[in-house]
Coordinates of C-alpha atoms in Angstrom, one line a residue:
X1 CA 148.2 -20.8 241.8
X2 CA 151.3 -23.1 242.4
X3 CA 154.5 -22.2 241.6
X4 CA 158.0 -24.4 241.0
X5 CA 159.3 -23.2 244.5
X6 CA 156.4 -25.2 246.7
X7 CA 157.2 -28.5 244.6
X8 CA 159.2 -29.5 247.6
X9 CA 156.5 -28.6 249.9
X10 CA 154.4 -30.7 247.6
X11 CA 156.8 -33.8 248.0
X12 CA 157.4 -33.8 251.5
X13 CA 153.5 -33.3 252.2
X14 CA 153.3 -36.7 250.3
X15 CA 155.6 -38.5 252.0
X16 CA 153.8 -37.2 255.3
X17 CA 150.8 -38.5 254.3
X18 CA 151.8 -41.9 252.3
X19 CA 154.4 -42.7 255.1
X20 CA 152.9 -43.9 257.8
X21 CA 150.6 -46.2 255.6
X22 CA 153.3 -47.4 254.0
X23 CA 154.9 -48.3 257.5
X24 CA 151.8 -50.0 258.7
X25 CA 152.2 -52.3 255.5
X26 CA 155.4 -53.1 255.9
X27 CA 155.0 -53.6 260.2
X28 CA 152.6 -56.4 258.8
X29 CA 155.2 -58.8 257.1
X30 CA 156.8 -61.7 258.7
X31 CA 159.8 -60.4 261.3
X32 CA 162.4 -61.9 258.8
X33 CA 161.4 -59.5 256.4
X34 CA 160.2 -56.9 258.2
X35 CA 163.8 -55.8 258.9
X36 CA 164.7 -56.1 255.5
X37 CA 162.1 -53.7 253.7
X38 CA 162.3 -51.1 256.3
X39 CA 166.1 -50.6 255.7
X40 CA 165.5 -50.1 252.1
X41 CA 163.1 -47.8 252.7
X42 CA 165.6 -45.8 254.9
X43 CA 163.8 -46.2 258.4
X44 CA 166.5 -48.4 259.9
X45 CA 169.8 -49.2 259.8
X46 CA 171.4 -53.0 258.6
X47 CA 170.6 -53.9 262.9
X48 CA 167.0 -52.7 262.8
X49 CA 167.8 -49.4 264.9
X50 CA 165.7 -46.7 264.1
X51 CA 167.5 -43.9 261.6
X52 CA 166.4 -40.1 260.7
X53 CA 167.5 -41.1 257.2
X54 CA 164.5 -41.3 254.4
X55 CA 164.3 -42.6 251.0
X56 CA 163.2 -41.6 247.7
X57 CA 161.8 -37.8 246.7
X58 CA 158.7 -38.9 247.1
X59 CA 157.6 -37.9 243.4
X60 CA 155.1 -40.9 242.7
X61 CA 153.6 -40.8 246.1
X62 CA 152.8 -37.1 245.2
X63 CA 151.6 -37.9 241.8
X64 CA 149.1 -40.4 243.1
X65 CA 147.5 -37.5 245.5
X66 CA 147.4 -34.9 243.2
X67 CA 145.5 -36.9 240.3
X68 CA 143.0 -37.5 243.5
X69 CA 142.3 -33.7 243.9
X70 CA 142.6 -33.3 240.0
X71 CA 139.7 -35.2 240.2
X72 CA 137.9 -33.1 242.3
X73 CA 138.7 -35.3 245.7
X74 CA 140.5 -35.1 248.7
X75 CA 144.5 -35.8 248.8
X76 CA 143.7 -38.5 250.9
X77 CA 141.3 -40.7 248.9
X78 CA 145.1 -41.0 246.7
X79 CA 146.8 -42.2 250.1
X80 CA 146.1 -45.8 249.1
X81 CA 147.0 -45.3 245.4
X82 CA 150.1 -43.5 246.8
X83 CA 151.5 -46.3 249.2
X84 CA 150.7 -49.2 246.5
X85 CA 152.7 -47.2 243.3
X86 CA 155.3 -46.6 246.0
X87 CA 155.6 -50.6 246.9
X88 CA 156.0 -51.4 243.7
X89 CA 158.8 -49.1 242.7
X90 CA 160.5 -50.5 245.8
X91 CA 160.3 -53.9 244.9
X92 CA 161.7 -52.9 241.2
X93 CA 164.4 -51.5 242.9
X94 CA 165.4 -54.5 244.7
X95 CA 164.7 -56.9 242.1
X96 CA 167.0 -53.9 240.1
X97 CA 169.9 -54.0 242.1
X98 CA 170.3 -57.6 242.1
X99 CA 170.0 -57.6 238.1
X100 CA 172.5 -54.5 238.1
X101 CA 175.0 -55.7 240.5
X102 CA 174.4 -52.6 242.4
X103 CA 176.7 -52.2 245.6
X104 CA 175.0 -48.7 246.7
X105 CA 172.0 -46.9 246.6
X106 CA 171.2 -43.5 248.5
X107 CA 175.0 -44.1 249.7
X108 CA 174.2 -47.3 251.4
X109 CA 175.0 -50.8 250.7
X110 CA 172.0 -52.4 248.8
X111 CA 170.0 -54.8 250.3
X112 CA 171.3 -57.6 248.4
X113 CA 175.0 -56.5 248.7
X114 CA 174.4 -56.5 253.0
X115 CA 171.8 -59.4 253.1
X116 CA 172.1 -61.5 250.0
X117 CA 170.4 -62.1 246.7
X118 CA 167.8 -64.1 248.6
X119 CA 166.5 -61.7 250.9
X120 CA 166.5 -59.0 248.5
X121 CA 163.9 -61.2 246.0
X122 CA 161.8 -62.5 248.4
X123 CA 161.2 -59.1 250.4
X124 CA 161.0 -57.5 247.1
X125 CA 158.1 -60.1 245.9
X126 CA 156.8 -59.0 249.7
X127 CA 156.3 -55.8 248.9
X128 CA 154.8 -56.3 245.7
X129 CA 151.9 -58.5 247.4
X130 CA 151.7 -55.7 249.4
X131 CA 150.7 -53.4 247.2
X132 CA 147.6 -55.1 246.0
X133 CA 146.8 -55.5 249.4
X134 CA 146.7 -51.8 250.4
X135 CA 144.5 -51.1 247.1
X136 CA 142.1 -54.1 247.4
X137 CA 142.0 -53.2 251.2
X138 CA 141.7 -49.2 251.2
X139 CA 138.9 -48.1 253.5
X140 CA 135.5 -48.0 251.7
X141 CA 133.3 -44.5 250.0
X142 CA 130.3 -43.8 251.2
X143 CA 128.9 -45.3 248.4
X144 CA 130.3 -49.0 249.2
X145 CA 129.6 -50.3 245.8
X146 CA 131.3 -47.4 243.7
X147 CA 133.8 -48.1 246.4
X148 CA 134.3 -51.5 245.5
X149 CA 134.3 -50.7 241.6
X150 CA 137.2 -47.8 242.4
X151 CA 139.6 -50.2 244.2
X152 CA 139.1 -52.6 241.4
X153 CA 139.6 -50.7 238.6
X154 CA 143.1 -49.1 240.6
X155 CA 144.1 -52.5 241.3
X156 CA 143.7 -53.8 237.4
X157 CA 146.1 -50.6 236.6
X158 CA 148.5 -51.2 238.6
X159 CA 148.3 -54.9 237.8
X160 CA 149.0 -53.7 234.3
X161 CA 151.8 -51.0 235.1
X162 CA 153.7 -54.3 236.7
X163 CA 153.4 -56.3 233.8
X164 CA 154.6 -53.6 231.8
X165 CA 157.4 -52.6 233.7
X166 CA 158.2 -56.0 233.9
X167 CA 158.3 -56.6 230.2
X168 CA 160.3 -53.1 230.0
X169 CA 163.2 -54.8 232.7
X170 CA 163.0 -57.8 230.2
X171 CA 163.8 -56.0 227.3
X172 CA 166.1 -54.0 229.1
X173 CA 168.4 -56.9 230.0
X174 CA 168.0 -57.7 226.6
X175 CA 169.5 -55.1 224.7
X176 CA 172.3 -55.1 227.1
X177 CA 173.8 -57.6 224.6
X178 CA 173.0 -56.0 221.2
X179 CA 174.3 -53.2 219.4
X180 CA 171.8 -53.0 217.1
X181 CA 168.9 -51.6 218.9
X182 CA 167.1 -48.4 217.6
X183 CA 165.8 -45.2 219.1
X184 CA 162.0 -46.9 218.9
X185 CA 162.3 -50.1 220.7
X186 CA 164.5 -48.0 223.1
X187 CA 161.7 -45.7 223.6
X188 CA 159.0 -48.5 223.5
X189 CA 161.2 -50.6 226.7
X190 CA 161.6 -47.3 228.5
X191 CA 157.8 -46.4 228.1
X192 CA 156.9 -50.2 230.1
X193 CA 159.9 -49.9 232.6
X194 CA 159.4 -46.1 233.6
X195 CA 156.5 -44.6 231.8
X196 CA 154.1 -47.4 233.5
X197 CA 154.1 -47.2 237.0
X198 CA 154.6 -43.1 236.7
X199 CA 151.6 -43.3 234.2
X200 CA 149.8 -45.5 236.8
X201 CA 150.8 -43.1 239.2
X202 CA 149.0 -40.5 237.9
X203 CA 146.1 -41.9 237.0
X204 CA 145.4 -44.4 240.6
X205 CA 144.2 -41.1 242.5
X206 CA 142.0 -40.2 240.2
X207 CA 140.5 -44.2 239.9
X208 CA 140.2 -43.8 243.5
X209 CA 138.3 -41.0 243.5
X210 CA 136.2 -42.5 240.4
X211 CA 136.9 -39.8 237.9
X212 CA 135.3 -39.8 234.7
X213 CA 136.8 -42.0 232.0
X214 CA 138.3 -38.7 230.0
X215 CA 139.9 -37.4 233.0
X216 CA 141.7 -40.6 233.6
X217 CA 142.7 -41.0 229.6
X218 CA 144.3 -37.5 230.0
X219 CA 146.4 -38.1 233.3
X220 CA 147.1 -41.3 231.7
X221 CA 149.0 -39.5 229.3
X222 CA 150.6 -36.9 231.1
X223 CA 152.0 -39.5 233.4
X224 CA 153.3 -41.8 230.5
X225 CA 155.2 -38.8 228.7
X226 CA 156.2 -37.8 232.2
X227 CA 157.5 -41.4 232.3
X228 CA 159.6 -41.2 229.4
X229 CA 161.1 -37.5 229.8
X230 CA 162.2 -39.0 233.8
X231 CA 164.1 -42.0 232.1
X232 CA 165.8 -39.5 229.7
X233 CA 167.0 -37.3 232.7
X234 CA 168.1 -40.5 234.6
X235 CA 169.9 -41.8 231.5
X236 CA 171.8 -38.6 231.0
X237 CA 172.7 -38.9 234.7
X238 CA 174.0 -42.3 234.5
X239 CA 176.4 -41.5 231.9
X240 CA 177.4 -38.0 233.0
X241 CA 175.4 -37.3 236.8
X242 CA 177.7 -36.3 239.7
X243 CA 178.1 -39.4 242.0
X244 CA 177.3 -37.5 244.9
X245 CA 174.0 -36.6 243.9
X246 CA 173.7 -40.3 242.0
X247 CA 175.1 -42.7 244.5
X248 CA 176.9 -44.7 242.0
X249 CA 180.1 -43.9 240.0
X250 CA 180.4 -41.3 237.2
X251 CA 180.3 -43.1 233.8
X252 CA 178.3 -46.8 235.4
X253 CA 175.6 -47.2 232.6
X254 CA 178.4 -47.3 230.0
X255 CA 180.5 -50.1 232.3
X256 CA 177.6 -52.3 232.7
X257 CA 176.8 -51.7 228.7
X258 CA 173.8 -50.5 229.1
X259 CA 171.4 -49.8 226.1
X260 CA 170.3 -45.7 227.3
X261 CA 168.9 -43.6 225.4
X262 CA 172.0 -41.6 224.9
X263 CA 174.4 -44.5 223.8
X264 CA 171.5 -45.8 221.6
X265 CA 171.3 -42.7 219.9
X266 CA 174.9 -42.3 219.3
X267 CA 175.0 -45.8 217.9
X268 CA 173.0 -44.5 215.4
X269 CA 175.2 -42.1 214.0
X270 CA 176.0 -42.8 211.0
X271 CA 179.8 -41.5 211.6
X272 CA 182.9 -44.3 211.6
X273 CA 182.7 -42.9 215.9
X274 CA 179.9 -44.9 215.9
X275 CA 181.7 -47.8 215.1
X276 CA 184.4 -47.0 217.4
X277 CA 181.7 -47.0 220.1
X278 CA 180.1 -50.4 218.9
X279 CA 183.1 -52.1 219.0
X280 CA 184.3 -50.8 222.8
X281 CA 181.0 -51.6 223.9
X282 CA 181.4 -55.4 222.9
X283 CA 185.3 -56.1 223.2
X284 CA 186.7 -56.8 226.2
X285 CA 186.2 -55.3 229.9
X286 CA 185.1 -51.4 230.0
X287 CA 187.6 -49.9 232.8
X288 CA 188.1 -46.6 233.5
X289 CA 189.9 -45.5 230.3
X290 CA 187.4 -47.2 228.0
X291 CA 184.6 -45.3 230.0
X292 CA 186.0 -42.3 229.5
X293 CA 186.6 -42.8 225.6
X294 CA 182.6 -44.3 225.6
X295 CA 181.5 -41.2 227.2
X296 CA 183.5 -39.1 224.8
X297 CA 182.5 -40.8 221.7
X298 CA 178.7 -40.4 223.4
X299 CA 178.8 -36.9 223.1
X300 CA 180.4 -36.4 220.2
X301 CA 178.1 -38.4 218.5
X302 CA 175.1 -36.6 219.8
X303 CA 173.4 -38.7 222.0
X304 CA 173.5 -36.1 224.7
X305 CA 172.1 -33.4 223.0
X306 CA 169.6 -35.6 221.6
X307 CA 168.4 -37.1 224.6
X308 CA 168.1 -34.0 226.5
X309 CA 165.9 -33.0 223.8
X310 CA 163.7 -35.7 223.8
X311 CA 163.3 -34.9 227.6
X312 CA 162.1 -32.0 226.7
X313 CA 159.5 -33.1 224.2
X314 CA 157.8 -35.3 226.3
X315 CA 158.0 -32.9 229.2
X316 CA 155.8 -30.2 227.0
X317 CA 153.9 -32.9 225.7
X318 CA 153.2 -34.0 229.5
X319 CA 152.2 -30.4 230.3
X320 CA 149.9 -30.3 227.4
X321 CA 147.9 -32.9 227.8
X322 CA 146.9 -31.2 231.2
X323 CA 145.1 -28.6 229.0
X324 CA 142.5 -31.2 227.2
X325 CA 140.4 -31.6 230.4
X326 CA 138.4 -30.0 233.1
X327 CA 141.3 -30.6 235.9
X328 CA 140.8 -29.4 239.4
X329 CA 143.2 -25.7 239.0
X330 CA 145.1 -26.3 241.5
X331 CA 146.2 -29.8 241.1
X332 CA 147.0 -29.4 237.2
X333 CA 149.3 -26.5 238.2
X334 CA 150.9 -28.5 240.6
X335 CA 151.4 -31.2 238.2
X336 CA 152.7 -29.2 235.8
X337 CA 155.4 -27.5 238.4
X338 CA 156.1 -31.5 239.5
X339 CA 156.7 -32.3 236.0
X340 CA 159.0 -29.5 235.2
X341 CA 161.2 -29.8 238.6
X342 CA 161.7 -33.7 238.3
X343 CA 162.9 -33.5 234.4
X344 CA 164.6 -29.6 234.6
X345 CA 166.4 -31.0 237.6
X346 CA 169.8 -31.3 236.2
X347 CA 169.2 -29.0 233.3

């Protein structure tokens, strides 16, 4: 049985085995862009020199295995699965950072801010080709025709997870300029932007292995809920998250206005704060005084407290719906440990 102190273990055996894969993929672009991706991924520095430094925790990546061994398959069948949900969360973060404005992430210099907005798009729409690539691409089963059917069917959900996410960024930008957006379509944008490629990544193992519909239907759902209790951690981080940890100043989502789920809930107070909040949110520039009084009135007005408790929700309600299905032991533990250590982690 697994236990929360080998989710690390877990992680880094993911990136060992997605990695290298992922490497290969990238080693195939054109040399202009070669450069480019593997600096964001954390295997070079800005000249191309090799660097010990890494990126990411490697959580989706591990997702994408276990679902394969939930299924009753080999870690490895989720390799492909692994390396394409991995791409494409890569290319959202580029394509992010641009939108954002970002100047750092993982205490570097993004790869807009030390390349250009150009470079950063096109290797971004790179890796996102890919992606498909690696899926439609993955080595055959035995069975070459269920083979076929398996990459097809983890390619059309991964197509969708995109399109979602997409639509998520879209509304995302959105409410950056409203104040009058409620708790619902909040939770709707965040379950396209972040509950779709984690939900994707936890059911493309599984698709690979060719799991039976229900099996799917259930990791589906633990991976969405995971989704949206992930987005309520980072949210409470980019209000209140230590910029050590975060890479970007304490505070940021409230300087670029940014509809969280914290700020939206506070909006919704029905307390004269909440005006207060609405109208320092829409008049004039946020500096580091109006920050502080944002973050302030945030609290006050519960949006912490009720964000953290959403988190929670949907993490129970991701560990749940590991119960509804005949799950390879092992693998549901491990989920449910994965769960709990990404959304407890600043708990």
């Amino acid at each position: 049985m697994s236990t929360i102190t080998s989710v690390p273990d877990v992680l880094d055996r993911a990136r060992a085995a997605v990695e290298p894969t992922m490497i290969d993929a990238v080693e195939r672009l054109n040399p202009e862009l070669r450069t480019v991706a593997a600096y964001h991924h954390g295997w070079c520095d800005e000249h191309g020199a090799p660097t010990p430094r890494g990126g990411g925790k490697g959580v989706r990546p591990a997702l994408a295995l276990l679902s394969a061994e939930a299924a009753g398959a080999d870690a490895s069948v989720g390799v492909p699965g692994g390396v394409a949900v991995e791409l494409v969360h890569s290319f959202s973060l580029l394509h992010d950072d641009v939108i954002d404005g970002d100047l750092e992430r993982r205490h570097r210099p993004t790869v807009w801010a030390l390349y250009g907005v150009g470079p950063a798009v096109i290797v971004g729409d790179a890796l996102l080709a890919l992606a498909q690539q690696t899926l439609l691409r993955a080595a055959p089963a035995n069975d070459a025709a269920a083979g076929a059917a398996a990459r097809t069917e983890a390619t059309a959900e991964l197509t969708d997870a995109v399109a979602a996410m997409i639509a998520g960024q879209a509304e995302d930008m959105a409410f950056e300029s409203r104040t009058d957006v409620t708790v619902e379509q909040c939770l709707a944008m965040v379950a396209g932007k972040t509950g779709a490629l984690l939900s994707c990544a936890a059911t493309i193992g599984a698709l690979l292995a060719g799991a039976p519909d229900a099996v799917v239907e259930v990791l589906r759902s633990y991976g969405t809920n995971l989704g949206v209790a992930f987005q309520a951690v980072d949210d409470l981080l980019g209000i209140w998250g230590d910029p050590e940890r975060t890479g970007k100043p304490r505070g940021n989502d409230l300087a670029t206005r940014k509809k969280s789920l914290p700020v939206v809930y506070a909006l919704g107070a029905r307390r004269s704060a909440a005006r207060e909040l609405r109208d320092l949110l829409t008049n004039g520039p946020l500096d580091a005084g109006a920050v502080a009084r944002g973050t302030e009135l945030v609290d006050a007005l519960g949006g912490r407290r009720a964000t953290e408790t959403l988190a929670r929700s949907h993490l129970d309600a991701a560990c749940r719906a590991l119960d509804h299905a005949g799950l390879a032991p092992a693998a549901r533990a491990e989920l449910t440990d994965l769960a709990r250590f990404v959304v407890e982690r600043e708990f």
